[in-house]
Amino acid sequence: MRKRRGLAVAAWVLGPLGLAILVGSLLYVRLAYTGVTVAGEGMAPTYTIGQRLVVERMDGDEVRRGDVVLYDVPERHMRGAVLQRVIAVGGDHIVCCGGDGADEVITVNGRALDEPYVKDGIADGAHRPYDVRVPAGRLFLMGDHRVNSNDSRFHQSEPHQGTVANGAVLGRVVDGFGGAGVWIAVALFGLVLAVAGLGFGIAALVVRRQRRPAMPPWPVGV
């Protein structure tokens, strides 16, 4: 009797707890992350066409210099949201000399950027100078393939000198599964608990059947 009761208690505790953890974790991952497929060459060689990426949903207030973000400015990119790197944030002063090829230097707040991720080592490639003080609440964005990226450099004539509002940011690209991987692991843990709870419930039923008194035999007529 005690053994069956212990198995039943374990089943009722682990089963619902595991299901709650499983469902809660999957819902969180669904709401906090999304997947995107790279559609252009603007972020090569860091990300290539057809590559699948995980994007953590957040707005521009939470991103930092060097982050790769997914953002949507329909009047600039008619095909939808694009991926570009945050080069400067609100309050920064970004300057480029407009020289040629690898000799170009981009500075942010007076310091030259170290950008090992740019394609072919070309820091700018636009062959035109720019001097931008990024307004508060906005970002200066560039692709890693500097000679093939429609980014902030080419919209200097727009208000705010080509910078993008923080509110246009949909999320930040994370390496691998990032935080989503942690929550997927939590979901798997919940699945293990739920399966264990089911196992204990089945075991309790088996023990209950084994302890039932045997039925008396049917009387046999003389």
mmCIF file of C-alpha atoms in Angstrom:
data_model
loop_
_atom_site.group_PDB
_atom_site.id
_atom_site.type_symbol
_atom_site.label_atom_id
_atom_site.label_comp_id
_atom_site.label_asym_id
_atom_site.label_seq_id
_atom_site.Cartn_x
_atom_site.Cartn_y
_atom_site.Cartn_z
ATOM 1 C CA MET A 1 0.000 0.000 0.000
ATOM 2 C CA ARG A 2 2.797 2.421 0.965
ATOM 3 C CA LYS A 3 4.730 1.678 -2.213
ATOM 4 C CA ARG A 4 1.695 2.327 -4.417
ATOM 5 C CA ARG A 5 0.965 5.579 -2.605
ATOM 6 C CA GLY A 6 4.555 6.773 -3.070
ATOM 7 C CA LEU A 7 4.438 5.985 -6.774
ATOM 8 C CA ALA A 8 1.118 7.790 -7.144
ATOM 9 C CA VAL A 9 2.413 10.887 -5.343
ATOM 10 C CA ALA A 10 5.524 10.948 -7.546
ATOM 11 C CA ALA A 11 3.339 10.663 -10.643
ATOM 12 C CA TRP A 12 1.046 13.518 -9.585
ATOM 13 C CA VAL A 13 3.994 15.777 -8.699
ATOM 14 C CA LEU A 14 6.415 15.080 -11.554
ATOM 15 C CA GLY A 15 3.871 14.789 -14.361
ATOM 16 C CA PRO A 16 2.150 18.199 -14.028
ATOM 17 C CA LEU A 17 5.420 19.902 -13.035
ATOM 18 C CA GLY A 18 7.189 18.527 -16.086
ATOM 19 C CA LEU A 19 4.360 19.531 -18.401
ATOM 20 C CA ALA A 20 4.319 23.050 -16.947
ATOM 21 C CA ILE A 21 8.078 23.441 -17.441
ATOM 22 C CA LEU A 22 7.905 21.990 -20.967
ATOM 23 C CA VAL A 23 5.024 24.148 -22.169
ATOM 24 C CA GLY A 24 6.263 27.301 -20.414
ATOM 25 C CA SER A 25 9.773 26.984 -21.857
ATOM 26 C CA LEU A 26 8.549 26.356 -25.397
ATOM 27 C CA LEU A 27 6.162 29.307 -25.198
ATOM 28 C CA TYR A 28 8.970 31.557 -23.954
ATOM 29 C CA VAL A 29 11.288 30.475 -26.792
ATOM 30 C CA ARG A 30 8.466 31.061 -29.268
ATOM 31 C CA LEU A 31 7.858 34.594 -27.982
ATOM 32 C CA ALA A 32 11.470 35.648 -27.298
ATOM 33 C CA TYR A 33 13.238 34.270 -30.385
ATOM 34 C CA THR A 34 12.679 33.884 -34.096
ATOM 35 C CA GLY A 35 14.566 32.400 -37.012
ATOM 36 C CA VAL A 36 15.629 34.169 -40.194
ATOM 37 C CA THR A 37 17.282 33.098 -43.439
ATOM 38 C CA VAL A 38 20.018 35.311 -44.878
ATOM 39 C CA ALA A 39 18.753 36.607 -48.238
ATOM 40 C CA GLY A 40 21.565 38.902 -49.401
ATOM 41 C CA GLU A 41 25.332 39.369 -49.435
ATOM 42 C CA GLY A 42 25.465 42.507 -47.310
ATOM 43 C CA MET A 43 26.705 40.623 -44.217
ATOM 44 C CA ALA A 44 29.239 38.382 -46.003
ATOM 45 C CA PRO A 45 31.555 36.812 -45.035
ATOM 46 C CA THR A 46 30.075 36.708 -41.508
ATOM 47 C CA TYR A 47 26.733 35.374 -42.747
ATOM 48 C CA THR A 48 26.103 33.933 -46.188
ATOM 49 C CA ILE A 49 23.020 33.577 -48.383
ATOM 50 C CA GLY A 50 20.760 30.738 -47.243
ATOM 51 C CA GLN A 51 22.232 30.541 -43.737
ATOM 52 C CA ARG A 52 19.695 30.173 -40.926
ATOM 53 C CA LEU A 53 20.147 32.433 -37.898
ATOM 54 C CA VAL A 54 18.527 32.779 -34.483
ATOM 55 C CA VAL A 55 17.349 36.288 -33.593
ATOM 56 C CA GLU A 56 16.531 37.326 -30.040
ATOM 57 C CA ARG A 57 13.592 39.715 -30.085
ATOM 58 C CA MET A 58 14.479 43.137 -28.608
ATOM 59 C CA ASP A 59 14.430 46.789 -29.558
ATOM 60 C CA GLY A 60 17.318 49.094 -30.318
ATOM 61 C CA ASP A 61 17.603 50.385 -26.748
ATOM 62 C CA GLU A 62 19.153 47.062 -25.727
ATOM 63 C CA VAL A 63 21.711 46.561 -28.496
ATOM 64 C CA ARG A 64 25.379 47.546 -28.369
ATOM 65 C CA ARG A 65 28.111 48.451 -30.815
ATOM 66 C CA GLY A 66 29.185 45.392 -32.766
ATOM 67 C CA ASP A 67 25.825 43.612 -32.491
ATOM 68 C CA VAL A 68 24.230 42.349 -35.693
ATOM 69 C CA VAL A 69 20.577 43.341 -35.728
ATOM 70 C CA LEU A 70 17.498 42.605 -37.781
ATOM 71 C CA TYR A 71 15.613 45.809 -38.550
ATOM 72 C CA ASP A 72 12.821 46.991 -40.803
ATOM 73 C CA VAL A 73 12.717 50.350 -42.591
ATOM 74 C CA PRO A 74 10.215 49.806 -45.459
ATOM 75 C CA GLU A 75 11.004 53.077 -47.232
ATOM 76 C CA ARG A 76 14.663 52.046 -47.457
ATOM 77 C CA HIS A 77 14.444 48.276 -47.900
ATOM 78 C CA MET A 78 11.327 47.367 -49.861
ATOM 79 C CA ARG A 79 11.958 43.617 -49.631
ATOM 80 C CA GLY A 80 11.538 43.576 -45.867
ATOM 81 C CA ALA A 81 13.757 43.379 -42.786
ATOM 82 C CA VAL A 82 17.533 43.231 -43.253
ATOM 83 C CA LEU A 83 20.589 42.291 -41.195
ATOM 84 C CA GLN A 84 23.309 44.874 -40.475
ATOM 85 C CA ARG A 85 25.889 45.593 -37.798
ATOM 86 C CA VAL A 86 25.631 48.354 -35.196
ATOM 87 C CA ILE A 87 28.626 50.626 -35.724
ATOM 88 C CA ALA A 88 27.556 53.573 -33.575
ATOM 89 C CA VAL A 89 24.764 54.283 -31.092
ATOM 90 C CA GLY A 90 23.057 57.442 -29.887
ATOM 91 C CA GLY A 91 25.592 60.073 -28.835
ATOM 92 C CA ASP A 92 28.488 58.596 -30.847
ATOM 93 C CA HIS A 93 30.499 60.534 -33.423
ATOM 94 C CA ILE A 94 31.433 58.447 -36.479
ATOM 95 C CA VAL A 95 33.834 59.684 -39.155
ATOM 96 C CA CYS A 96 35.307 58.154 -42.287
ATOM 97 C CA CYS A 97 38.095 59.665 -44.376
ATOM 98 C CA GLY A 98 36.701 58.553 -47.722
ATOM 99 C CA GLY A 99 40.029 57.187 -48.892
ATOM 100 C CA ASP A 100 40.427 54.130 -51.084
ATOM 101 C CA GLY A 101 40.199 50.441 -50.259
ATOM 102 C CA ALA A 102 41.973 49.038 -47.221
ATOM 103 C CA ASP A 103 43.553 52.451 -46.426
ATOM 104 C CA GLU A 104 40.197 53.813 -45.274
ATOM 105 C CA VAL A 105 39.768 54.214 -41.537
ATOM 106 C CA ILE A 106 36.482 54.546 -39.666
ATOM 107 C CA THR A 107 36.618 56.199 -36.255
ATOM 108 C CA VAL A 108 33.978 56.276 -33.538
ATOM 109 C CA ASN A 109 34.484 58.916 -30.867
ATOM 110 C CA GLY A 110 37.996 59.460 -32.154
ATOM 111 C CA ARG A 111 39.081 55.811 -32.025
ATOM 112 C CA ALA A 112 39.763 53.717 -35.113
ATOM 113 C CA LEU A 113 37.524 50.668 -35.342
ATOM 114 C CA ASP A 114 39.091 47.210 -35.311
ATOM 115 C CA GLU A 115 36.859 45.218 -37.656
ATOM 116 C CA PRO A 116 38.302 41.786 -38.478
ATOM 117 C CA TYR A 117 34.878 40.683 -39.764
ATOM 118 C CA VAL A 118 34.716 42.967 -42.848
ATOM 119 C CA LYS A 119 35.036 41.329 -46.250
ATOM 120 C CA ASP A 120 38.486 41.561 -47.845
ATOM 121 C CA GLY A 121 39.629 43.920 -45.090
ATOM 122 C CA ILE A 122 37.830 46.876 -46.704
ATOM 123 C CA ALA A 123 36.633 49.155 -43.920
ATOM 124 C CA ASP A 124 34.409 51.368 -46.065
ATOM 125 C CA GLY A 125 34.654 51.132 -49.849
ATOM 126 C CA ALA A 126 32.154 53.939 -50.453
ATOM 127 C CA HIS A 127 34.871 56.422 -51.480
ATOM 128 C CA ARG A 128 33.004 59.322 -49.917
ATOM 129 C CA PRO A 129 33.587 61.060 -46.563
ATOM 130 C CA TYR A 130 30.988 61.242 -43.833
ATOM 131 C CA ASP A 131 30.899 62.833 -40.416
ATOM 132 C CA VAL A 132 27.859 61.868 -38.356
ATOM 133 C CA ARG A 133 26.856 62.585 -34.787
ATOM 134 C CA VAL A 134 24.287 59.891 -34.064
ATOM 135 C CA PRO A 135 21.159 61.368 -32.450
ATOM 136 C CA ALA A 136 19.841 59.864 -29.222
ATOM 137 C CA GLY A 137 17.555 56.909 -29.850
ATOM 138 C CA ARG A 138 19.123 56.085 -33.215
ATOM 139 C CA LEU A 139 21.787 53.751 -34.657
ATOM 140 C CA PHE A 140 24.363 53.956 -37.446
ATOM 141 C CA LEU A 141 24.314 50.575 -39.230
ATOM 142 C CA MET A 142 26.590 48.977 -41.819
ATOM 143 C CA GLY A 143 26.916 45.612 -43.508
ATOM 144 C CA ASP A 144 30.146 43.616 -43.244
ATOM 145 C CA HIS A 145 30.464 43.511 -47.041
ATOM 146 C CA ARG A 146 31.141 47.223 -47.281
ATOM 147 C CA VAL A 147 31.154 47.441 -51.080
ATOM 148 C CA ASN A 148 27.807 45.636 -51.348
ATOM 149 C CA SER A 149 25.621 46.915 -48.515
ATOM 150 C CA ASN A 150 22.786 49.437 -48.653
ATOM 151 C CA ASP A 151 23.318 50.894 -45.199
ATOM 152 C CA SER A 152 23.457 54.174 -43.279
ATOM 153 C CA ARG A 153 26.329 55.526 -45.389
ATOM 154 C CA PHE A 154 24.159 55.809 -48.479
ATOM 155 C CA HIS A 155 21.277 57.713 -46.892
ATOM 156 C CA GLN A 156 23.096 60.819 -45.676
ATOM 157 C CA SER A 157 20.550 63.067 -47.385
ATOM 158 C CA GLU A 158 17.726 61.678 -45.267
ATOM 159 C CA PRO A 159 16.785 63.227 -41.923
ATOM 160 C CA HIS A 160 19.163 62.136 -39.153
ATOM 161 C CA GLN A 161 21.955 61.450 -41.698
ATOM 162 C CA GLY A 162 20.985 57.890 -42.530
ATOM 163 C CA THR A 163 20.741 56.649 -38.953
ATOM 164 C CA VAL A 164 17.971 54.222 -38.011
ATOM 165 C CA ALA A 165 15.507 54.657 -35.156
ATOM 166 C CA ASN A 166 15.873 52.215 -32.272
ATOM 167 C CA GLY A 167 12.228 51.313 -32.749
ATOM 168 C CA ALA A 168 12.955 49.838 -36.189
ATOM 169 C CA VAL A 169 15.053 47.073 -34.630
ATOM 170 C CA LEU A 170 13.278 43.722 -34.407
ATOM 171 C CA GLY A 171 16.016 41.747 -32.675
ATOM 172 C CA ARG A 172 19.678 40.827 -32.314
ATOM 173 C CA VAL A 173 21.404 37.847 -33.915
ATOM 174 C CA VAL A 174 22.757 35.388 -31.333
ATOM 175 C CA ASP A 175 25.617 32.959 -31.874
ATOM 176 C CA GLY A 176 24.419 29.375 -32.139
ATOM 177 C CA PHE A 177 21.207 29.050 -30.154
ATOM 178 C CA GLY A 178 22.331 31.554 -27.500
ATOM 179 C CA GLY A 179 19.825 31.930 -24.691
ATOM 180 C CA ALA A 180 17.315 29.929 -26.717
ATOM 181 C CA GLY A 181 19.538 26.868 -26.220
ATOM 182 C CA VAL A 182 19.257 27.227 -22.447
ATOM 183 C CA TRP A 183 15.471 27.339 -22.627
ATOM 184 C CA ILE A 184 15.378 24.387 -25.014
ATOM 185 C CA ALA A 185 17.446 22.452 -22.453
ATOM 186 C CA VAL A 186 14.943 23.467 -19.761
ATOM 187 C CA ALA A 187 12.113 22.259 -22.003
ATOM 188 C CA LEU A 188 13.861 18.892 -22.429
ATOM 189 C CA PHE A 189 14.239 18.669 -18.655
ATOM 190 C CA GLY A 190 10.491 19.281 -18.335
ATOM 191 C CA LEU A 191 9.864 16.530 -20.880
ATOM 192 C CA VAL A 192 12.002 14.118 -18.834
ATOM 193 C CA LEU A 193 10.033 14.976 -15.690
ATOM 194 C CA ALA A 194 6.717 14.506 -17.499
ATOM 195 C CA VAL A 195 7.792 11.110 -18.860
ATOM 196 C CA ALA A 196 9.042 10.097 -15.417
ATOM 197 C CA GLY A 197 5.701 11.118 -13.926
ATOM 198 C CA LEU A 198 3.900 8.996 -16.510
ATOM 199 C CA GLY A 199 6.188 6.072 -15.688
ATOM 200 C CA PHE A 200 5.478 6.357 -11.966
ATOM 201 C CA GLY A 201 1.747 6.522 -12.695
ATOM 202 C CA ILE A 202 1.894 3.313 -14.749
ATOM 203 C CA ALA A 203 3.944 1.642 -12.017
ATOM 204 C CA ALA A 204 1.347 2.633 -9.411
ATOM 205 C CA LEU A 205 -1.424 1.043 -11.511
ATOM 206 C CA VAL A 206 0.606 -2.152 -11.892
ATOM 207 C CA VAL A 207 1.175 -2.386 -8.135
ATOM 208 C CA ARG A 208 -2.508 -1.769 -7.499
ATOM 209 C CA ARG A 209 -3.543 -4.602 -9.790
ATOM 210 C CA GLN A 210 -1.018 -6.962 -8.240
ATOM 211 C CA ARG A 211 -2.455 -6.340 -4.776
ATOM 212 C CA ARG A 212 -6.088 -6.968 -5.707
ATOM 213 C CA PRO A 213 -7.498 -10.083 -3.949
ATOM 214 C CA ALA A 214 -8.035 -13.023 -6.226
ATOM 215 C CA MET A 215 -11.659 -13.665 -7.256
ATOM 216 C CA PRO A 216 -13.157 -16.838 -5.767
ATOM 217 C CA PRO A 217 -13.631 -19.606 -8.305
ATOM 218 C CA TRP A 218 -17.055 -20.081 -9.841
ATOM 219 C CA PRO A 219 -18.963 -22.940 -8.184
ATOM 220 C CA VAL A 220 -18.939 -26.063 -10.259
ATOM 221 C CA GLY A 221 -22.197 -27.953 -10.447
ATOM 222 C CA VAL A 222 -22.277 -31.535 -9.232
#
